[in-house]
Short mmCIF file of C-alpha atoms in Angstrom, two decimals:
data_model
loop_
_atom_site.label_atom_id
_atom_site.label_comp_id
_atom_site.label_asym_id
_atom_site.label_seq_id
_atom_site.Cartn_x
_atom_site.Cartn_y
_atom_site.Cartn_z
CA MET A 207 -1.89 43.89 20.51
CA ALA A 208 -2.34 47.36 21.89
CA VAL A 209 -1.86 48.95 25.27
CA LYS A 210 -5.14 50.70 26.50
CA LYS A 211 -5.91 52.71 29.58
CA ASN A 212 -8.85 52.60 31.88
CA SER A 213 -9.68 53.81 35.34
CA GLN A 214 -7.76 50.77 36.75
CA GLY A 215 -4.46 51.42 34.83
CA LEU A 216 -2.94 50.05 31.68
CA TYR A 217 -4.12 46.73 30.02
CA PHE A 218 -3.43 44.92 26.85
CA ALA A 219 -6.10 44.39 24.11
CA PRO A 220 -5.75 42.49 20.92
CA LEU A 221 -5.84 44.41 17.67
CA ASP A 222 -8.78 43.83 15.38
CA ARG A 223 -6.57 41.86 13.04
CA THR A 224 -5.25 39.54 15.92
CA THR A 225 -7.11 36.32 16.26
CA ARG A 226 -7.82 34.78 19.75
CA GLY A 227 -5.65 31.90 18.76
CA GLU A 228 -2.70 34.14 17.90
CA MET A 229 -3.08 35.97 21.17
CA SER A 230 -3.31 32.79 23.05
CA ALA A 231 -0.15 31.35 21.53
CA MET A 232 1.75 34.52 22.31
CA LEU A 233 0.64 34.75 25.91
CA ASN A 234 1.58 31.05 26.39
CA ARG A 235 5.04 31.65 25.01
CA MET A 236 5.42 34.73 27.39
CA LEU A 237 4.21 32.78 30.39
CA LYS A 238 7.00 30.18 29.61
CA LEU A 239 9.73 32.96 29.75
CA ILE A 240 8.62 34.29 33.05
CA ASP A 241 10.05 32.62 36.17
CA GLU A 242 7.02 32.35 38.27
CA PRO A 243 3.99 33.35 36.13
CA LYS A 244 0.85 34.62 38.13
CA ILE A 245 -2.14 32.74 36.90
CA ASN A 246 -5.47 33.44 38.58
CA VAL A 247 -8.50 31.52 37.43
CA SER A 248 -11.94 32.94 38.38
CA HIS A 249 -15.32 32.18 36.99
CA THR A 250 -18.09 34.52 35.96
CA ASN A 251 -21.79 33.72 36.12
CA TYR A 252 -23.86 35.21 33.48
CA ASN A 253 -27.84 35.58 33.13
CA TYR A 254 -28.04 32.91 30.54
CA SER A 255 -27.32 29.24 30.34
CA PHE A 256 -24.41 27.73 28.17
CA LYS A 257 -27.02 26.42 25.74
CA ASP A 258 -28.45 30.05 25.25
CA MET A 259 -24.91 31.21 24.56
CA ILE A 260 -24.46 28.56 21.96
CA ASP A 261 -27.61 29.27 20.39
CA ILE A 262 -26.78 32.93 19.86
CA GLN A 263 -23.10 31.95 18.69
CA VAL A 264 -24.40 29.54 15.95
CA THR A 265 -26.73 32.26 14.64
CA LYS A 266 -23.64 34.42 14.02
CA THR A 267 -22.22 31.95 11.29
CA PRO A 268 -19.11 31.00 13.39
CA LYS A 269 -16.04 30.02 11.30
CA VAL A 270 -13.74 27.04 11.66
CA ASP A 271 -10.56 28.55 10.20
CA GLY A 272 -8.81 31.93 10.36
CA ALA A 273 -9.77 32.83 6.83
CA GLY A 274 -13.54 32.49 7.56
CA LYS A 275 -14.26 30.16 4.68
CA TYR A 276 -15.68 27.23 6.61
CA ILE A 277 -18.71 27.46 8.93
CA ALA A 278 -18.17 25.64 12.21
CA SER A 279 -20.80 23.09 13.48
CA ARG A 280 -22.74 23.46 16.73
CA SER A 281 -20.73 20.76 18.34
CA LEU A 282 -17.56 22.27 17.53
CA VAL A 283 -18.72 25.70 18.77
CA GLU A 284 -19.92 23.91 21.97
CA TYR A 285 -16.41 22.20 22.26
CA TYR A 286 -14.34 25.53 21.89
CA ALA A 287 -16.67 27.44 24.02
CA ASN A 288 -16.12 25.03 27.14
CA PRO A 289 -12.99 25.89 29.03
CA ASN A 290 -13.33 22.56 30.53
CA ASN A 291 -12.09 20.95 27.24
CA PHE A 292 -8.76 22.55 27.59
CA SER A 293 -5.70 22.08 30.04
CA LYS A 294 -5.08 25.27 32.14
CA GLU A 295 -1.41 24.98 31.04
CA SER A 296 -2.25 25.05 27.32
CA SER A 297 -2.26 28.11 25.02
CA ASP A 298 -5.86 27.12 23.99
CA TYR A 299 -7.04 27.82 27.61
CA LEU A 300 -5.87 31.38 27.26
CA GLN A 301 -8.70 32.11 24.73
CA PHE A 302 -10.86 32.54 27.71
CA LEU A 303 -8.52 35.26 29.26
CA LYS A 304 -10.36 38.36 30.37
CA LEU A 305 -8.36 40.96 28.30
CA SER A 306 -10.14 44.04 30.02
CA GLU A 307 -8.59 43.24 33.39
CA ASN A 308 -5.35 44.79 34.62
CA ALA A 309 -2.54 42.33 34.24
CA SER A 310 -0.59 43.62 37.23
CA LEU A 311 2.75 43.21 35.50
CA ASN A 312 6.01 44.35 37.08
CA SER A 313 8.48 46.41 34.94
CA LYS A 314 10.61 43.27 34.01
CA GLU A 315 7.45 41.61 32.78
CA ILE A 316 6.27 44.75 30.85
CA TYR A 317 9.74 44.87 29.18
CA LEU A 318 9.40 41.17 28.28
CA VAL A 319 6.02 41.57 26.80
CA ARG A 320 7.36 44.82 24.78
CA GLN A 321 10.29 42.90 23.38
CA ILE A 322 8.02 39.85 22.24
CA LEU A 323 5.67 42.14 20.59
CA LEU A 324 8.42 44.21 18.83
CA PHE A 325 10.07 40.90 17.75
CA LYS A 326 6.70 39.65 16.17
CA GLN A 327 6.64 42.93 14.21
CA GLY A 328 10.19 42.42 12.99
CA ILE A 329 11.56 45.42 15.03
CA ASN A 330 14.85 44.78 16.95
CA MET A 331 15.35 47.40 19.77
CA VAL A 332 17.87 47.14 22.73
#
């Protein structure tokens, strides 16, 4: 995960080598550590249907596993592309997180995120 800056401020973005699953699991652990997590759910409308999006995805040879060895079936892509298939409290739901948005974290939450990221990298800082 890297911290990036845009016109709205700082935001976090996954590194190229970080999978959405790893990112979701880490965010889920962080939310459990925060006393009152702020979760806002919004919906975005696109200029194409769900079917059209799936048609595009299956032409890109989607993979089932993190190693990229096994191709996902159309039904599996449809399942994982639909947020209604996941509980909003699960780490799987966080795969739909809009990472380009400002997280509006306070200093305590930023410190917590930093500690978790450093711990994952094996760095112990006080």
